Coordinates of C-alpha atoms in Angstrom, one line a residue:
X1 CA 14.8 2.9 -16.0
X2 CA 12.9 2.1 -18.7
X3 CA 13.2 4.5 -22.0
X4 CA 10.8 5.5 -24.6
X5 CA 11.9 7.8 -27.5
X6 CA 9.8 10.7 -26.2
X7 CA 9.9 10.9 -22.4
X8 CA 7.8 14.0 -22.6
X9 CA 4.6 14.9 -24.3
X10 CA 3.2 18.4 -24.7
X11 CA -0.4 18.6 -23.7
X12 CA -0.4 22.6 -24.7
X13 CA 0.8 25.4 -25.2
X14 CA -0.4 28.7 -23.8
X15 CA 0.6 32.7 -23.4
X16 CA 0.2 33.4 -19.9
X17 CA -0.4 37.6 -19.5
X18 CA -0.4 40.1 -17.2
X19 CA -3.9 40.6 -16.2
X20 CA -5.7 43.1 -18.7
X21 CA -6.8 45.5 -15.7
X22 CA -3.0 46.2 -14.7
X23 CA -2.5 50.1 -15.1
X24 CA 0.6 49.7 -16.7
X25 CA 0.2 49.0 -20.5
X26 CA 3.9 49.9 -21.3
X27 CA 7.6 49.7 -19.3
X28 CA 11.2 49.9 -20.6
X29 CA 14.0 49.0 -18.2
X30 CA 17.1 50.3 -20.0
X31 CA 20.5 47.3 -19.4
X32 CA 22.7 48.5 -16.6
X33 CA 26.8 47.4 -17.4
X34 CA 25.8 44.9 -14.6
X35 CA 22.9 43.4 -17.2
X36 CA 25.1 44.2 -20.4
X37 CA 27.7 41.6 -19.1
X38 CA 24.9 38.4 -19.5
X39 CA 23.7 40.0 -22.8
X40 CA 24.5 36.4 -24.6
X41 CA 25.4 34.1 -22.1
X42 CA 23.4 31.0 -22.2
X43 CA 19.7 30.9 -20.3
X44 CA 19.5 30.1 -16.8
X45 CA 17.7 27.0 -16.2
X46 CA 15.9 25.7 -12.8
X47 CA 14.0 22.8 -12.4
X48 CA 12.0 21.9 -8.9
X49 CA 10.2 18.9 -8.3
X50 CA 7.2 17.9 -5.8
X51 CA 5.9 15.1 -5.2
X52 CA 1.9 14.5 -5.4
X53 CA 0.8 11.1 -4.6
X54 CA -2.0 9.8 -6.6
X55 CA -2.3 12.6 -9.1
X56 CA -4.6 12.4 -12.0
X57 CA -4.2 13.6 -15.3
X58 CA -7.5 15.0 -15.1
X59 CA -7.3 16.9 -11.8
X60 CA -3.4 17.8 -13.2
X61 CA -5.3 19.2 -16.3
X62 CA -8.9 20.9 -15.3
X63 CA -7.6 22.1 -11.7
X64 CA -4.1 22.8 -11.1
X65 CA -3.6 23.7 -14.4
X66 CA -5.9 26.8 -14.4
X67 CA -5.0 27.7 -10.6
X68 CA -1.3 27.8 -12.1
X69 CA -2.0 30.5 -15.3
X70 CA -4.3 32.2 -13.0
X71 CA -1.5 32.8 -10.2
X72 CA 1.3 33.5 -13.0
X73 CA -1.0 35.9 -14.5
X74 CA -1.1 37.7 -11.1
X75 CA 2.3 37.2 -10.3
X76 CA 3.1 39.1 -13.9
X77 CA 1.8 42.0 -13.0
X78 CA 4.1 42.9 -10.2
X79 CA 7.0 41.9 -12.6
X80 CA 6.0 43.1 -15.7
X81 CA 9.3 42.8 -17.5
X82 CA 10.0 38.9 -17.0
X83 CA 6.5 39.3 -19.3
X84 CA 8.2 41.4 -22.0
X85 CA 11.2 41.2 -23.9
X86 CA 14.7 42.1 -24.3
X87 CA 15.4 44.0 -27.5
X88 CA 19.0 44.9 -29.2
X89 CA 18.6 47.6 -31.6
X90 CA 19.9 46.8 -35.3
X91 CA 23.4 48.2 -35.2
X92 CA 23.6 48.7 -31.5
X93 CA 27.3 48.9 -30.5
X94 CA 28.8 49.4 -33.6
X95 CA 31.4 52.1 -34.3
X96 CA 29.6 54.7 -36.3
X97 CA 29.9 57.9 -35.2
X98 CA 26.0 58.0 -33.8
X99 CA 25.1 57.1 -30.6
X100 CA 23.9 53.6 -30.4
X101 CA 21.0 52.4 -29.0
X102 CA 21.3 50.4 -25.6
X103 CA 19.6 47.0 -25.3
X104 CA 16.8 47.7 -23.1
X105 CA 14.1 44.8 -21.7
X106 CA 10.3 46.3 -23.3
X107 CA 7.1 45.4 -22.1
X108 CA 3.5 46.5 -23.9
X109 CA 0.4 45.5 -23.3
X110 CA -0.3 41.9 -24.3
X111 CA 3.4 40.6 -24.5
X112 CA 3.3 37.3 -22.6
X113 CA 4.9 34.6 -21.3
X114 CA 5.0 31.2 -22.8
X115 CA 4.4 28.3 -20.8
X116 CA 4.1 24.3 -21.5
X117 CA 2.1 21.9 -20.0
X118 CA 3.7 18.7 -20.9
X119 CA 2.9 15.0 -19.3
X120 CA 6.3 12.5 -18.8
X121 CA 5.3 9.5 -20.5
X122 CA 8.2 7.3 -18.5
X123 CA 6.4 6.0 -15.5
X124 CA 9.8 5.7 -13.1
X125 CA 11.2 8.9 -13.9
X126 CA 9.7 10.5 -11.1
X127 CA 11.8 8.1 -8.5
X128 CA 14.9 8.3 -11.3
X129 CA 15.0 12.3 -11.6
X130 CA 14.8 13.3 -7.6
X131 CA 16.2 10.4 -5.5
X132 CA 18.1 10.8 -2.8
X133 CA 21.2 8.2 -3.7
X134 CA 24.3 9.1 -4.0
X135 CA 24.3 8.3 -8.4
X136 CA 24.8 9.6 -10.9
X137 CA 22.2 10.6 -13.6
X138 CA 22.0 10.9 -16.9
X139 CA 21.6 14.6 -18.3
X140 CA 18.8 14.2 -20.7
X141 CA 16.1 13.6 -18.7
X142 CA 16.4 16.6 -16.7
X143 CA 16.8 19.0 -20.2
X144 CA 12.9 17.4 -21.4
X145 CA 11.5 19.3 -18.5
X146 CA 12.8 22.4 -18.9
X147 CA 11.8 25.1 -21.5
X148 CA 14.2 25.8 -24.5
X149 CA 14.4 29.1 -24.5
X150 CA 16.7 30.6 -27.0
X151 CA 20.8 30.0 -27.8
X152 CA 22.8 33.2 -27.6
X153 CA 24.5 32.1 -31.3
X154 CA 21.4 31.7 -32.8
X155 CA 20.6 35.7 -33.4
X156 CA 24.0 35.9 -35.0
X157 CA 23.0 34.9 -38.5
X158 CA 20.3 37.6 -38.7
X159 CA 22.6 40.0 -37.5
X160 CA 23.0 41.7 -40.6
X161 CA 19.3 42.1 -41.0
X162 CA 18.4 45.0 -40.3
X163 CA 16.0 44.5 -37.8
X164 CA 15.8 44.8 -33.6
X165 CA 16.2 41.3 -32.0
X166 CA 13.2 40.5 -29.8
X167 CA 14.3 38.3 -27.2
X168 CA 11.9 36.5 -24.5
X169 CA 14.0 36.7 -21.4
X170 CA 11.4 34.1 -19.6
X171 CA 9.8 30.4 -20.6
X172 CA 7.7 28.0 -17.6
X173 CA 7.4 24.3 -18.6
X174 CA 5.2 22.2 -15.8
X175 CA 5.3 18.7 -16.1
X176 CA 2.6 16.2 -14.9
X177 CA 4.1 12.6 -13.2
X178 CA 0.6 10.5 -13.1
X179 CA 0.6 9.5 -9.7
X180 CA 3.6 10.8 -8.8
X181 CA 4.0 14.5 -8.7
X182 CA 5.0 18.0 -10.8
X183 CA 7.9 19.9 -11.9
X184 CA 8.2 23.5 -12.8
X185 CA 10.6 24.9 -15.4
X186 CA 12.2 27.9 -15.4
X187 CA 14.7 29.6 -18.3
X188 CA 15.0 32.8 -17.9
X189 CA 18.0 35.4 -19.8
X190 CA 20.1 36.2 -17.7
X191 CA 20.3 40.1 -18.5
X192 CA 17.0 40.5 -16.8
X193 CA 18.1 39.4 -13.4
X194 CA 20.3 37.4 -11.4
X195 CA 19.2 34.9 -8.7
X196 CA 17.7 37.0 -6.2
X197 CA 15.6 38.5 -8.5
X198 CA 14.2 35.6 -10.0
X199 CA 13.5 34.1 -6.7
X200 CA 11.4 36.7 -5.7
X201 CA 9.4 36.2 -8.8
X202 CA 9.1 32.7 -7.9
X203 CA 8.3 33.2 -4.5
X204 CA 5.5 35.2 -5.4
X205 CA 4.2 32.7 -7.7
X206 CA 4.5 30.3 -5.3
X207 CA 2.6 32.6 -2.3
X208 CA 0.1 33.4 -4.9
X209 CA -0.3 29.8 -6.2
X210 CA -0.7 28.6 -2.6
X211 CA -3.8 31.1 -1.7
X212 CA -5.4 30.0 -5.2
X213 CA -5.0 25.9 -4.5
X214 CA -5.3 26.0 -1.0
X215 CA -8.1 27.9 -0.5
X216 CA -9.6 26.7 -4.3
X217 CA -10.4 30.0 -5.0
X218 CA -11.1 31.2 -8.7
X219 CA -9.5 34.9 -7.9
X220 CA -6.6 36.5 -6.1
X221 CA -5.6 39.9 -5.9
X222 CA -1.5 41.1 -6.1
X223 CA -2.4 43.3 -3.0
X224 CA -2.4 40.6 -0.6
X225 CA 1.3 40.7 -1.4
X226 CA 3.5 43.2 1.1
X227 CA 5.5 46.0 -0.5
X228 CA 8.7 44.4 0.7
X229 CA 7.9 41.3 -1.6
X230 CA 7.3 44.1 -5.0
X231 CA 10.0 44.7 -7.0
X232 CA 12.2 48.3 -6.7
X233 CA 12.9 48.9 -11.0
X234 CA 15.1 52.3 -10.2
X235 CA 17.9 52.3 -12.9
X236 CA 19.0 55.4 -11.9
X237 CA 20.7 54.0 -8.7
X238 CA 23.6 51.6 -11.2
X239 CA 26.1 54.7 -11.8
X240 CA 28.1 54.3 -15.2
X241 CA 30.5 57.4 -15.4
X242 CA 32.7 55.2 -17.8
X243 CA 30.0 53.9 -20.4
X244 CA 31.0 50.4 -19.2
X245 CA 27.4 49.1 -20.6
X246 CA 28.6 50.7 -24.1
X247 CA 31.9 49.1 -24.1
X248 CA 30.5 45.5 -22.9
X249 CA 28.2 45.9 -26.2
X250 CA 30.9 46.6 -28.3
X251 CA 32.9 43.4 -26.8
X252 CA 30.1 41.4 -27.5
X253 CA 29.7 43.0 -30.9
X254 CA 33.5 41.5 -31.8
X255 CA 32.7 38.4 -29.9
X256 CA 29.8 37.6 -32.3
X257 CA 31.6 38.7 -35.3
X258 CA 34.5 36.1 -34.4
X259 CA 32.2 33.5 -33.9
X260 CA 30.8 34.1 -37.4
X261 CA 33.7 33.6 -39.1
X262 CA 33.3 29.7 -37.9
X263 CA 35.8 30.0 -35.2
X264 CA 35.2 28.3 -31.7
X265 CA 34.1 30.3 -28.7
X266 CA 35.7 28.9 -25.4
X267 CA 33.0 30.1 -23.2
X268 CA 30.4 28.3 -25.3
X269 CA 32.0 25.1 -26.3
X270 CA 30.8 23.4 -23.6
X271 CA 27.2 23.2 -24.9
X272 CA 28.1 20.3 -26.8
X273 CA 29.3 17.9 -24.1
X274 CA 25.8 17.3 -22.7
X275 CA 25.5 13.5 -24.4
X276 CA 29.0 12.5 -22.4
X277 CA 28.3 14.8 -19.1
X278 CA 26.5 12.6 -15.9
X279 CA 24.8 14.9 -13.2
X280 CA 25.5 14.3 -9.4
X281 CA 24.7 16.0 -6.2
X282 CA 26.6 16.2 -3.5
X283 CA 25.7 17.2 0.5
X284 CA 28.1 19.3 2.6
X285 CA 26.7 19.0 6.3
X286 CA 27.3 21.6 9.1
X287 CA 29.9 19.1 10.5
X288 CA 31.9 19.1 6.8
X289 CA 32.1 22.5 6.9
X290 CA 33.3 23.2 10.8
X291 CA 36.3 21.1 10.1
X292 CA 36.9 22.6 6.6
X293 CA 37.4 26.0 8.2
X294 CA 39.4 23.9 11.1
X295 CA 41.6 22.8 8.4
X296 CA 41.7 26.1 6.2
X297 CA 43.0 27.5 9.6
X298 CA 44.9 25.2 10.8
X299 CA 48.5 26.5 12.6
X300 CA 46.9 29.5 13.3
X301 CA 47.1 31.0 10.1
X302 CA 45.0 34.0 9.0
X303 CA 42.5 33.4 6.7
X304 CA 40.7 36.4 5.2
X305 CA 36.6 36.2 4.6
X306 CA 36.7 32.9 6.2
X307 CA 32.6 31.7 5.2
X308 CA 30.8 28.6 4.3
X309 CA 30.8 29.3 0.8
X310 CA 34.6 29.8 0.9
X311 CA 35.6 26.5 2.3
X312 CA 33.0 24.6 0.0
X313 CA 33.6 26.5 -3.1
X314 CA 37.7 26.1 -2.3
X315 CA 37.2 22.1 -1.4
X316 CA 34.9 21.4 -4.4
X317 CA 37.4 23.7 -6.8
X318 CA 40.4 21.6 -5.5
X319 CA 38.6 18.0 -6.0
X320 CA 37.5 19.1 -9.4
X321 CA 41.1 19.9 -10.4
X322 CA 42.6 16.5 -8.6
X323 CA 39.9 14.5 -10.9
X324 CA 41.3 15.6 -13.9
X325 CA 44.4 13.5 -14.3
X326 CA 42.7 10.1 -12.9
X327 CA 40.1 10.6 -15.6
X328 CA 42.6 11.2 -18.3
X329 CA 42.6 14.5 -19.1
X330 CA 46.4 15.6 -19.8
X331 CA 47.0 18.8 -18.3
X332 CA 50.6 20.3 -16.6
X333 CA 51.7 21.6 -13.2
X334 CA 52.0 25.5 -14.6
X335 CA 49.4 25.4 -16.6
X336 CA 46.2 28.1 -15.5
X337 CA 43.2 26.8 -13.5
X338 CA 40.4 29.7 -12.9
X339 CA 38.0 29.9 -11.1
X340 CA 35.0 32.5 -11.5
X341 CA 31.8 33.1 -8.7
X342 CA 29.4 36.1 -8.2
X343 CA 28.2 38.0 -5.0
X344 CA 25.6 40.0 -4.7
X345 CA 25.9 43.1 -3.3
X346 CA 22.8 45.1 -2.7
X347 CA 23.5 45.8 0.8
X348 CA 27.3 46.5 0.4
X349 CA 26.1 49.8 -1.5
X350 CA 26.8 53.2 0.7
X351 CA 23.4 53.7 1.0
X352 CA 22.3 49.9 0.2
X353 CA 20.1 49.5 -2.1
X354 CA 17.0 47.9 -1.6
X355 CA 16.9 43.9 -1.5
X356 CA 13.8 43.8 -4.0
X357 CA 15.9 45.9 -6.8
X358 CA 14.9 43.8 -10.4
X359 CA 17.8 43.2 -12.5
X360 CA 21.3 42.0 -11.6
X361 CA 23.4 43.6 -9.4
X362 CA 25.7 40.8 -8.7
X363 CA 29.9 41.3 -9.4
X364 CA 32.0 38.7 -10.4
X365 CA 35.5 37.5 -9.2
X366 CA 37.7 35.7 -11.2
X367 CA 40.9 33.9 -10.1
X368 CA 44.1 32.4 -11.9
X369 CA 46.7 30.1 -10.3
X370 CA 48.5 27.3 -11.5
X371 CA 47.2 23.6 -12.0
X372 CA 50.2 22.1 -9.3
X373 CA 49.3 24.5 -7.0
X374 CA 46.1 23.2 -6.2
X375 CA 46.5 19.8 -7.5
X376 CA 49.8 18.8 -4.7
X377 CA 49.1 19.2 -0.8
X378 CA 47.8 22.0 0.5
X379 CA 46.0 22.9 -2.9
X380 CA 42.9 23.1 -0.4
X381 CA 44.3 25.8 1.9
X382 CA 45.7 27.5 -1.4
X383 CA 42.3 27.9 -2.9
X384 CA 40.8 29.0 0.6
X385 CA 43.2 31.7 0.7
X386 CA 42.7 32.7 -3.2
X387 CA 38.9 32.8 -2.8
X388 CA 38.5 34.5 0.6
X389 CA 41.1 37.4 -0.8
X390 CA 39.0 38.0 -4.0
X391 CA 35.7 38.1 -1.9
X392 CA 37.4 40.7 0.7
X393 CA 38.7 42.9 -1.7
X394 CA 36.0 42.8 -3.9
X395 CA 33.5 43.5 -1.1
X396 CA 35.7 45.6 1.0
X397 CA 33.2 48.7 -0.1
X398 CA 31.3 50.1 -2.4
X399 CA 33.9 52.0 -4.1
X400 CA 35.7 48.2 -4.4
X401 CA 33.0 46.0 -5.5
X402 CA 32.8 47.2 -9.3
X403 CA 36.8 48.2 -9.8
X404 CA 38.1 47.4 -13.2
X405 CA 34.3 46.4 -14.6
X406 CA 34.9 47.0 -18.0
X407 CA 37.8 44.3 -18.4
X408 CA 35.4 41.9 -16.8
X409 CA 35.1 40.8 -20.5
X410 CA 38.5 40.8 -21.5
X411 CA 39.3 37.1 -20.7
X412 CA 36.0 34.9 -22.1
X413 CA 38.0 34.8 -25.6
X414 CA 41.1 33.3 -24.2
X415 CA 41.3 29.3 -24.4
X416 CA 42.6 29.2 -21.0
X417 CA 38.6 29.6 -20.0
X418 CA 37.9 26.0 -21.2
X419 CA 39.4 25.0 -16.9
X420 CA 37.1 27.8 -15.8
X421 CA 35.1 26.2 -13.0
X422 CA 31.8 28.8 -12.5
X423 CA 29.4 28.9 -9.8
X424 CA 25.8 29.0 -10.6
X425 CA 23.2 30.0 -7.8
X426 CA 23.2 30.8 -4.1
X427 CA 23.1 29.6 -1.0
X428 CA 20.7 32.2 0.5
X429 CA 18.0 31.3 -2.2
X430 CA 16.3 28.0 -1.2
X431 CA 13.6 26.9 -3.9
X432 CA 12.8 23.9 -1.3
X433 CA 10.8 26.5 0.7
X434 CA 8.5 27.2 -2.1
X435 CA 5.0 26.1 -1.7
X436 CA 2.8 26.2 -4.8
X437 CA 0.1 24.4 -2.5
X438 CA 1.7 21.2 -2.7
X439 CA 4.0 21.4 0.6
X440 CA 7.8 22.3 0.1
X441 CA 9.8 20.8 -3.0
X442 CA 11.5 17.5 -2.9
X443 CA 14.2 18.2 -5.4
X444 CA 15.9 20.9 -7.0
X445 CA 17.8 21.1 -10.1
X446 CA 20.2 23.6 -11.8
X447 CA 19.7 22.4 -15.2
X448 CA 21.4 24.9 -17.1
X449 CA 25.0 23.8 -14.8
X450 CA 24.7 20.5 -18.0
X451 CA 25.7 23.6 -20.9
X452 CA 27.7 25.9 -18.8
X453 CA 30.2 23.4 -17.1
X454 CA 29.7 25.2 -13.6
X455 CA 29.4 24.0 -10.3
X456 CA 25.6 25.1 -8.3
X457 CA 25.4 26.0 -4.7
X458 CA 22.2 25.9 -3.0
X459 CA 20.0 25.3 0.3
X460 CA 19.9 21.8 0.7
X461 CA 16.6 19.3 1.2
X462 CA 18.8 17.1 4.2
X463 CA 18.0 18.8 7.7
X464 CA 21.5 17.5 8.4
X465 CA 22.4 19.5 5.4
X466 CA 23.6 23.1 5.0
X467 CA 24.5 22.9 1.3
X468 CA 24.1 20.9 -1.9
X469 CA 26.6 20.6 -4.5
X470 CA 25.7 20.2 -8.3
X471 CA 27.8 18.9 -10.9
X472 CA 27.5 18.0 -14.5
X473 CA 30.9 16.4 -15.8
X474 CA 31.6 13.6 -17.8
X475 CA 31.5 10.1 -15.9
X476 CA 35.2 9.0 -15.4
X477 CA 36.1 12.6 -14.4
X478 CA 32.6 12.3 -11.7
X479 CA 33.9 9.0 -10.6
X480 CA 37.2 10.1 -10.0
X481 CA 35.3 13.2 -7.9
X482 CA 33.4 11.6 -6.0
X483 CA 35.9 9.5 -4.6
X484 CA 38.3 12.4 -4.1
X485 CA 35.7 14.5 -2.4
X486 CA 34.3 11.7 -0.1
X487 CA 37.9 10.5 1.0
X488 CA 39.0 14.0 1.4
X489 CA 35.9 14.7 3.5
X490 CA 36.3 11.2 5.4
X491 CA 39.9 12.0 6.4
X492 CA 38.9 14.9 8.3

C-alpha cells in the first residue's frame, strides 16, 4: 500500500442543525449514576464502510453530500441532545458544603453538530482498510477517518478556571474513496449513551438517508419515522437513593486531581500504544460456537448463563492471556488477570423500561482471577464458568443488576487494570444492516478498541458468520493470538 504523508484531505467543514422549525428550542437531560460512570472515559469511535463503484468526486460533493446534512438535520431533531452538549459545572463535585451542580447534557436552539467531509487521497486504501483476509492492519489509517473529538485529560488544565466545561458529546467524519466507496465516522461521549442508543440514532439516519437518496428527494419529514424508533428521554425512571451520580463525580474529581500532579493513570495509558498496536478481525461461525458450548460443558458439568457471548468472550479472554508469554511480556502464575464487559438491561427492569430509553443504561461486570488459572488447561472452562456467574448474578433481577454501583469506580486507579481485557459493543447491534441508500455496509470498524485496549463484539458481514472479533494489540502479541485462537478453534 502505497503512502502519502496525508492520507486524508478535508474538503469542509460544516455545523449540521436541528432543523429551525423543531418546537423544541431548549432540553436538559440531567447525568444518571449510569451516565456519571463514562463522564471521562475516552470517546467511542465507529467507523463503517460501503462500497460505491465508480463514484465521482463531483456526485460525492453536489449530491450525496447535501442528501447527507439534510437527513442528519432531520435525524437531529428526534435526538436533540447528540446536537447539544455536555456541560460540568465549575466546581462540580467538590467538597464544599453547597450542593454541587450535576453534569447535565444541554441543548439550545442552534447548538450543532460538526461534521467533515474529507476525500482519502491513497487510491488502495479502500481494498487495504475493509478486506476480507485474515491480516493484520496498521492502526493509523483507520484513526484519519474518524472524527477527533475531544481527550478526557485535556479539560484538566482549565480545571481551575472558573468556568463550565462545554463538551460536544457527538462528531460525523464522511470520507469520499474516488471510485471506490464512503465511510462514515462516528465519536460520540460516552455519557450520552451506550450502544443501543446510538444505534438507534444511526439507524434513523440511515432510514432517513435512504428515503432522501433513494427517492432523490430535496425534503423528508421525521414523521415518516414510527414512535417505536423515537427516543424515551424519562430520567425519572434511573432511581438514585444513594447519590451514586454524586459520589462517581467526586471519584472522578480525585482522579483528575492525581493525574495533575504528573502521575500515570492506568486506565488511560493505553492511548499511547497506538504507533506499536496492529488491528485484526477475527470470525466465530455458528459451528465455533456449538462446540465451544460442547466443550464448556463437557462431563456434564453445569454451566450457569451458558450464551454465545459467554463462550466467545471466555475463548477470546483465554487466547489473549496465552499470547502474552510467547510475545514476551513477563507476567506470573498469581498474578491478577480481569476482565470487564457490559449488558444492557432495559428489559430486566420490573416494569422494563422501554427499548428506545436515550442515555446508558448498561451495568458492568468485572472479574479477577489469577494469570495460571486461565493460562494452564482448562483456563477455557475456567473463564466460561467466571463469566457466565457474573452475568447470572448480575442479571438475576432488577434488584441485582445495579448492587454495589458506587464501587464500580473503586478499581480504575489500581495498576492491576493495565491486564484489564474490556469489551466494546454488541452483538445485537449490527451496523452492516444500515442502508444510507447505498445497500448494506461492507465493513465495520470499532476504532476507538486502538486507545482503549478492548476487545469488540459485533454482527458479523460472513453469512457463515454469527460474530466478529476485533482486536488492536501489538504485532508479536497478535501473531501469537491468532495462532493460539485458530489452533484452539481447529482442535475442536
Amino acid at each position: 500500500m502505497a503512502s502519502t504523508a496525508e492520507p486524508v484531505t478535508v474538503v469542509k467543514r460544516s455545523s449540521v442543525s436541528p432543523p429551525p422549525s423543531s418546537s423544541t428550542a431548549e432540553m436538559s437531560l440531567p447525568l444518571t449514576f449510569i451516565d456519571m460512570f463514562w463522564l471521562y472515559f475516552l470517546p467511542i469511535e465507529r467507523l463503517v464502510f460501503y462500497e460505491i463503484p465508480n463514484l465521482s468526486r463531483a456526485h460525492f460533493v453536489e449530491h450525496i453530500v447535501p442528501k447527507l446534512e439534510l437527513s442528519l438535520s432531520i435525524a437531529l431533531e428526534k435526538f436533540l441532545p447528540l446536537a447539544g452538549n455536555l456541560i460540568i459545572p465549575s466546581g462540580s463535585g467538590s467538597n464544599s458544603d453547597s450542593t454541587p451542580r450535576l453534569p447535565e447534557i444541554r441543548y439550545l436552539q442552534g447548538d450543532s453538530v460538526a461534521l467533515t467531509i474529507s476525500e482519502c487521497n491513497e487510491v488502495d486504501y479502500f481494498s487495504y482498510l475493509t478486506a476480507t483476509a485474515d491480516e493484520a492492519r496498521k492502526c493509523l489509517p483507520y484513526r484519519s477517518l474518524v472524527p477527533a473529538l475531544f481527550n478526557p485529560t485535556r479539560y484538566d488544565a482549565d480545571s481551575d478556571s472558573g468556568s463550565d466545561k462545554i463538551i460536544p458529546v457527538l462528531g460525523i467524519q464522511v470520507t469520499l474513496f474516488p471510485n471506490s466507496g464512503i465511510s462514515i465516522g462516528i465519536s460520540n461521549h460516552h455519557a450520552v449513551g451506550d450502544a443501543s442508543t446510538i444505534f438507534q440514532f444511526m439507524k434513523t439516519w440511515a432510514n432517513l438517508s435512504f428515503q432522501v437518496l433513494q427517492e432523490d428527494r430535496d425534503s423528508v419529514s421525521a414523521k415518516t419515522l414510527g414512535s417505536e424508533n423515537l427516543p424515551f428521554y424519562d430520567r425519572t425512571v434511573v432511581k438514585d437513593p444513594k447519590g451514586i451520580a454524586s459520589i462517581f463525580l467526586q471519584k472522578w474529581n480525585a482522579i483528575i486531581e492525581f493525574m495533575k500532579k504528573g502521575d500515570g493513570f492506568p486506565v488511560f495509558e493505553f492511548m499511547n500504544k497506538i504507533n506499536v498496536n496492529v488491528r485484526k478481525t477475527f470470525v466465530i461461525t455458528r459451528k465455533d460456537i456449538d462446540k465451544l458450548k460442547s466443550l464448556a460443558a463437557k462431563n456434564g458439568e453445569k454451566v450457569l448463563h451458558l450464551s454465545s457471548f459467554t463462550v466467545t468472550a471466555a475463548y477470546v479472554w483465554t487466547c489473549l492471556v496465552k499470547s502474552r508469554a510467547p510475545s514476551g511480556e513477563e507476567i506470573g502464575a498469581k498474578d491478577s488477570e480481569l476482565f470487564a464487559f457490559p449488558a444492557e438491561c432495559r428489559g430486566r427492569m420490573n416494569p422494563p423500561l422501554p427499548e428506545n430509553y436515550f442515555g446508558n443504561f448498561i451495568t458492568p461486570s468485572m472479574i479477577e482471577t489469577e494469570h495460571g488459572k486461565l493460562a494452564g488447561g482448562g483456563g477455557f472452562q475456567t473463564a466460561v464458568k467466571l463469566i457466565g456467574k457474573a452475568i447470572h448474578e448480575r442479571l438475576e433481577n432488577s434488584e441485582t443488576l445495579f448492587l454495589g454501583a458506587e464501587r464500580w469506580m473503586d478499581e480504575l486507579h489500581e495498576e492491576k487494570w493495565a491486564r484489564n481485557v474490556g469489551v466494546a459493543g454488541s452483538p445485537k447491534f449490527s451496523y452492516y444492516n444500515l442502508d444510507f441508500g447505498w445497500g448494506k455496509a461492507v465493513k465495520f470498524e470499532f476504532v476507538s478498541i486502538d486507545l482503549t485496549g478492548a476487545i469488540s463484539l459485533h454482527g458479523c458481514r460472513d453469512p457463515d458468520g454469527v460474530l466478529e472479533v476485533g482486536l488492536s494489540i501489538p504485532k508479536p502479541k497478535m501473531d501469537a493470538f491468532t495462532t493460539i485462537f485458530r489452533d484452539g478453534l481447529n482442535s475442536l
